[in-house]
Amino acid sequence: MDLILFGVGLSVIFIILLPLSFYLKGKKLRTVEDLLEHGNRYYSLNTFMALHGLLHYGSVFLFDWYAKRYNLLSDRNKVPAHVSRLFKVYFVIFMLCAPLMFSSVLFE
């Protein structure tokens, strides 16, 4: 059972999240950085930072308290709805997939 959970989580990462991350890194991440960070591109430098940025902006779009913490609460309304929806989907899929993989270690 534990190997099945790990395999499902890993396959979701490689089949869904990895292509979605490369899609979002292309243009969408730069658009969000231009609007929210006023042109400073911290997360679109390389792939590792882009993955971190996708989770960061996904949580900014999902949670008001998180956006308020980084002073992005008023600026996040400038981002188009279809772009913010993709970041939210990425965040939710990742947060469902990571515990699935790590739970396989706990139930061994």
PDB file of C-alpha atoms in Angstrom:
ATOM      1  CA  MET A   1       0.000   0.000   0.000  1.00  0.00           C
ATOM      2  CA  ASP A   2       2.801   2.390   0.867  1.00  0.00           C
ATOM      3  CA  LEU A   3       4.510   1.844  -2.475  1.00  0.00           C
ATOM      4  CA  ILE A   4       1.232   2.554  -4.280  1.00  0.00           C
ATOM      5  CA  LEU A   5       0.802   5.882  -2.473  1.00  0.00           C
ATOM      6  CA  PHE A   6       4.364   6.876  -3.273  1.00  0.00           C
ATOM      7  CA  GLY A   7       3.985   5.843  -6.911  1.00  0.00           C
ATOM      8  CA  VAL A   8       0.744   7.762  -7.346  1.00  0.00           C
ATOM      9  CA  GLY A   9       2.243  10.892  -5.790  1.00  0.00           C
ATOM     10  CA  LEU A  10       5.395  10.664  -7.867  1.00  0.00           C
ATOM     11  CA  SER A  11       3.506  10.049 -11.087  1.00  0.00           C
ATOM     12  CA  VAL A  12       1.250  13.055 -10.445  1.00  0.00           C
ATOM     13  CA  ILE A  13       4.356  15.185  -9.980  1.00  0.00           C
ATOM     14  CA  PHE A  14       5.931  14.044 -13.241  1.00  0.00           C
ATOM     15  CA  ILE A  15       2.768  13.892 -15.354  1.00  0.00           C
ATOM     16  CA  ILE A  16       0.865  16.966 -14.137  1.00  0.00           C
ATOM     17  CA  LEU A  17       3.014  19.279 -12.023  1.00  0.00           C
ATOM     18  CA  LEU A  18       6.255  19.292 -13.980  1.00  0.00           C
ATOM     19  CA  PRO A  19       4.690  20.235 -17.343  1.00  0.00           C
ATOM     20  CA  LEU A  20       2.456  22.778 -15.604  1.00  0.00           C
ATOM     21  CA  SER A  21       5.481  24.330 -13.913  1.00  0.00           C
ATOM     22  CA  PHE A  22       7.328  24.716 -17.215  1.00  0.00           C
ATOM     23  CA  TYR A  23       4.205  26.242 -18.759  1.00  0.00           C
ATOM     24  CA  LEU A  24       3.813  28.723 -15.919  1.00  0.00           C
ATOM     25  CA  LYS A  25       7.526  29.552 -15.891  1.00  0.00           C
ATOM     26  CA  GLY A  26       7.383  30.630 -19.519  1.00  0.00           C
ATOM     27  CA  LYS A  27       5.231  33.754 -19.546  1.00  0.00           C
ATOM     28  CA  LYS A  28       2.840  33.607 -16.631  1.00  0.00           C
ATOM     29  CA  LEU A  29       5.467  33.850 -13.887  1.00  0.00           C
ATOM     30  CA  ARG A  30       7.055  36.897 -15.504  1.00  0.00           C
ATOM     31  CA  THR A  31       3.657  38.548 -15.814  1.00  0.00           C
ATOM     32  CA  VAL A  32       2.915  37.969 -12.135  1.00  0.00           C
ATOM     33  CA  GLU A  33       6.342  39.212 -11.110  1.00  0.00           C
ATOM     34  CA  ASP A  34       5.920  42.358 -13.175  1.00  0.00           C
ATOM     35  CA  LEU A  35       2.589  43.115 -11.542  1.00  0.00           C
ATOM     36  CA  LEU A  36       3.268  42.055  -7.957  1.00  0.00           C
ATOM     37  CA  GLU A  37       6.979  42.718  -7.530  1.00  0.00           C
ATOM     38  CA  HIS A  38       7.085  45.839  -9.751  1.00  0.00           C
ATOM     39  CA  GLY A  39       9.426  44.300 -12.314  1.00  0.00           C
ATOM     40  CA  ASN A  40      11.847  42.564  -9.941  1.00  0.00           C
ATOM     41  CA  ARG A  41      12.242  39.036 -11.176  1.00  0.00           C
ATOM     42  CA  TYR A  42      13.373  36.911  -8.285  1.00  0.00           C
ATOM     43  CA  TYR A  43      11.672  33.656  -9.147  1.00  0.00           C
ATOM     44  CA  SER A  44      12.074  33.451 -12.916  1.00  0.00           C
ATOM     45  CA  LEU A  45      15.874  33.214 -12.794  1.00  0.00           C
ATOM     46  CA  ASN A  46      16.081  29.428 -12.969  1.00  0.00           C
ATOM     47  CA  THR A  47      13.862  26.384 -12.672  1.00  0.00           C
ATOM     48  CA  PHE A  48      14.541  25.756  -8.985  1.00  0.00           C
ATOM     49  CA  MET A  49      13.560  29.288  -8.021  1.00  0.00           C
ATOM     50  CA  ALA A  50      10.558  29.132 -10.370  1.00  0.00           C
ATOM     51  CA  LEU A  51       9.187  26.103  -8.513  1.00  0.00           C
ATOM     52  CA  HIS A  52       9.527  27.991  -5.252  1.00  0.00           C
ATOM     53  CA  GLY A  53       7.892  31.042  -6.819  1.00  0.00           C
ATOM     54  CA  LEU A  54       4.931  29.043  -8.096  1.00  0.00           C
ATOM     55  CA  LEU A  55       4.172  27.859  -4.588  1.00  0.00           C
ATOM     56  CA  HIS A  56       4.742  31.338  -3.169  1.00  0.00           C
ATOM     57  CA  TYR A  57       2.379  33.053  -5.590  1.00  0.00           C
ATOM     58  CA  GLY A  58      -0.126  30.219  -5.311  1.00  0.00           C
ATOM     59  CA  SER A  59      -0.363  30.840  -1.594  1.00  0.00           C
ATOM     60  CA  VAL A  60      -0.532  34.606  -2.188  1.00  0.00           C
ATOM     61  CA  PHE A  61      -3.563  34.107  -4.420  1.00  0.00           C
ATOM     62  CA  LEU A  62      -5.232  31.613  -2.066  1.00  0.00           C
ATOM     63  CA  PHE A  63      -4.773  33.174   1.356  1.00  0.00           C
ATOM     64  CA  ASP A  64      -5.473  36.756   2.359  1.00  0.00           C
ATOM     65  CA  TRP A  65      -3.284  36.613   5.458  1.00  0.00           C
ATOM     66  CA  TYR A  66      -0.317  35.422   3.396  1.00  0.00           C
ATOM     67  CA  ALA A  67      -0.758  38.188   0.835  1.00  0.00           C
ATOM     68  CA  LYS A  68      -1.087  40.720   3.631  1.00  0.00           C
ATOM     69  CA  ARG A  69       2.132  39.430   5.179  1.00  0.00           C
ATOM     70  CA  TYR A  70       4.058  40.229   1.990  1.00  0.00           C
ATOM     71  CA  ASN A  71       2.121  43.468   1.282  1.00  0.00           C
ATOM     72  CA  LEU A  72       0.594  42.011  -1.885  1.00  0.00           C
ATOM     73  CA  LEU A  73      -3.060  42.091  -0.870  1.00  0.00           C
ATOM     74  CA  SER A  74      -4.019  45.097  -2.991  1.00  0.00           C
ATOM     75  CA  ASP A  75      -1.693  44.247  -5.892  1.00  0.00           C
ATOM     76  CA  ARG A  76      -2.925  40.712  -6.415  1.00  0.00           C
ATOM     77  CA  ASN A  77      -6.194  41.998  -7.880  1.00  0.00           C
ATOM     78  CA  LYS A  78      -4.222  43.346 -10.852  1.00  0.00           C
ATOM     79  CA  VAL A  79      -3.310  39.832 -11.984  1.00  0.00           C
ATOM     80  CA  PRO A  80      -5.737  38.344 -14.530  1.00  0.00           C
ATOM     81  CA  ALA A  81      -8.105  35.742 -13.104  1.00  0.00           C
ATOM     82  CA  HIS A  82      -7.066  32.922 -15.444  1.00  0.00           C
ATOM     83  CA  VAL A  83      -3.410  33.346 -14.432  1.00  0.00           C
ATOM     84  CA  SER A  84      -4.123  33.376 -10.714  1.00  0.00           C
ATOM     85  CA  ARG A  85      -6.341  30.319 -11.156  1.00  0.00           C
ATOM     86  CA  LEU A  86      -3.428  28.365 -12.656  1.00  0.00           C
ATOM     87  CA  PHE A  87      -1.212  29.247  -9.710  1.00  0.00           C
ATOM     88  CA  LYS A  88      -3.944  28.158  -7.302  1.00  0.00           C
ATOM     89  CA  VAL A  89      -4.370  24.847  -9.129  1.00  0.00           C
ATOM     90  CA  TYR A  90      -0.625  24.222  -9.024  1.00  0.00           C
ATOM     91  CA  PHE A  91      -0.524  24.941  -5.284  1.00  0.00           C
ATOM     92  CA  VAL A  92      -3.487  22.711  -4.458  1.00  0.00           C
ATOM     93  CA  ILE A  93      -2.223  19.779  -6.548  1.00  0.00           C
ATOM     94  CA  PHE A  94       1.206  20.051  -4.950  1.00  0.00           C
ATOM     95  CA  MET A  95      -0.255  20.194  -1.461  1.00  0.00           C
ATOM     96  CA  LEU A  96      -2.334  17.098  -2.145  1.00  0.00           C
ATOM     97  CA  CYS A  97       0.514  15.221  -3.777  1.00  0.00           C
ATOM     98  CA  ALA A  98       3.339  15.880  -1.297  1.00  0.00           C
ATOM     99  CA  PRO A  99       1.534  14.457   1.762  1.00  0.00           C
ATOM    100  CA  LEU A 100       0.477  11.481  -0.335  1.00  0.00           C
ATOM    101  CA  MET A 101       4.111  10.689  -1.068  1.00  0.00           C
ATOM    102  CA  PHE A 102       5.342  11.280   2.460  1.00  0.00           C
ATOM    103  CA  SER A 103       2.480   9.362   4.056  1.00  0.00           C
ATOM    104  CA  SER A 104       3.822   6.238   2.408  1.00  0.00           C
ATOM    105  CA  VAL A 105       6.858   6.519   4.665  1.00  0.00           C
ATOM    106  CA  LEU A 106       4.714   6.956   7.774  1.00  0.00           C
ATOM    107  CA  PHE A 107       2.499   3.938   7.143  1.00  0.00           C
ATOM    108  CA  GLU A 108       5.314   1.554   6.384  1.00  0.00           C
TER     109      GLU A 108
END
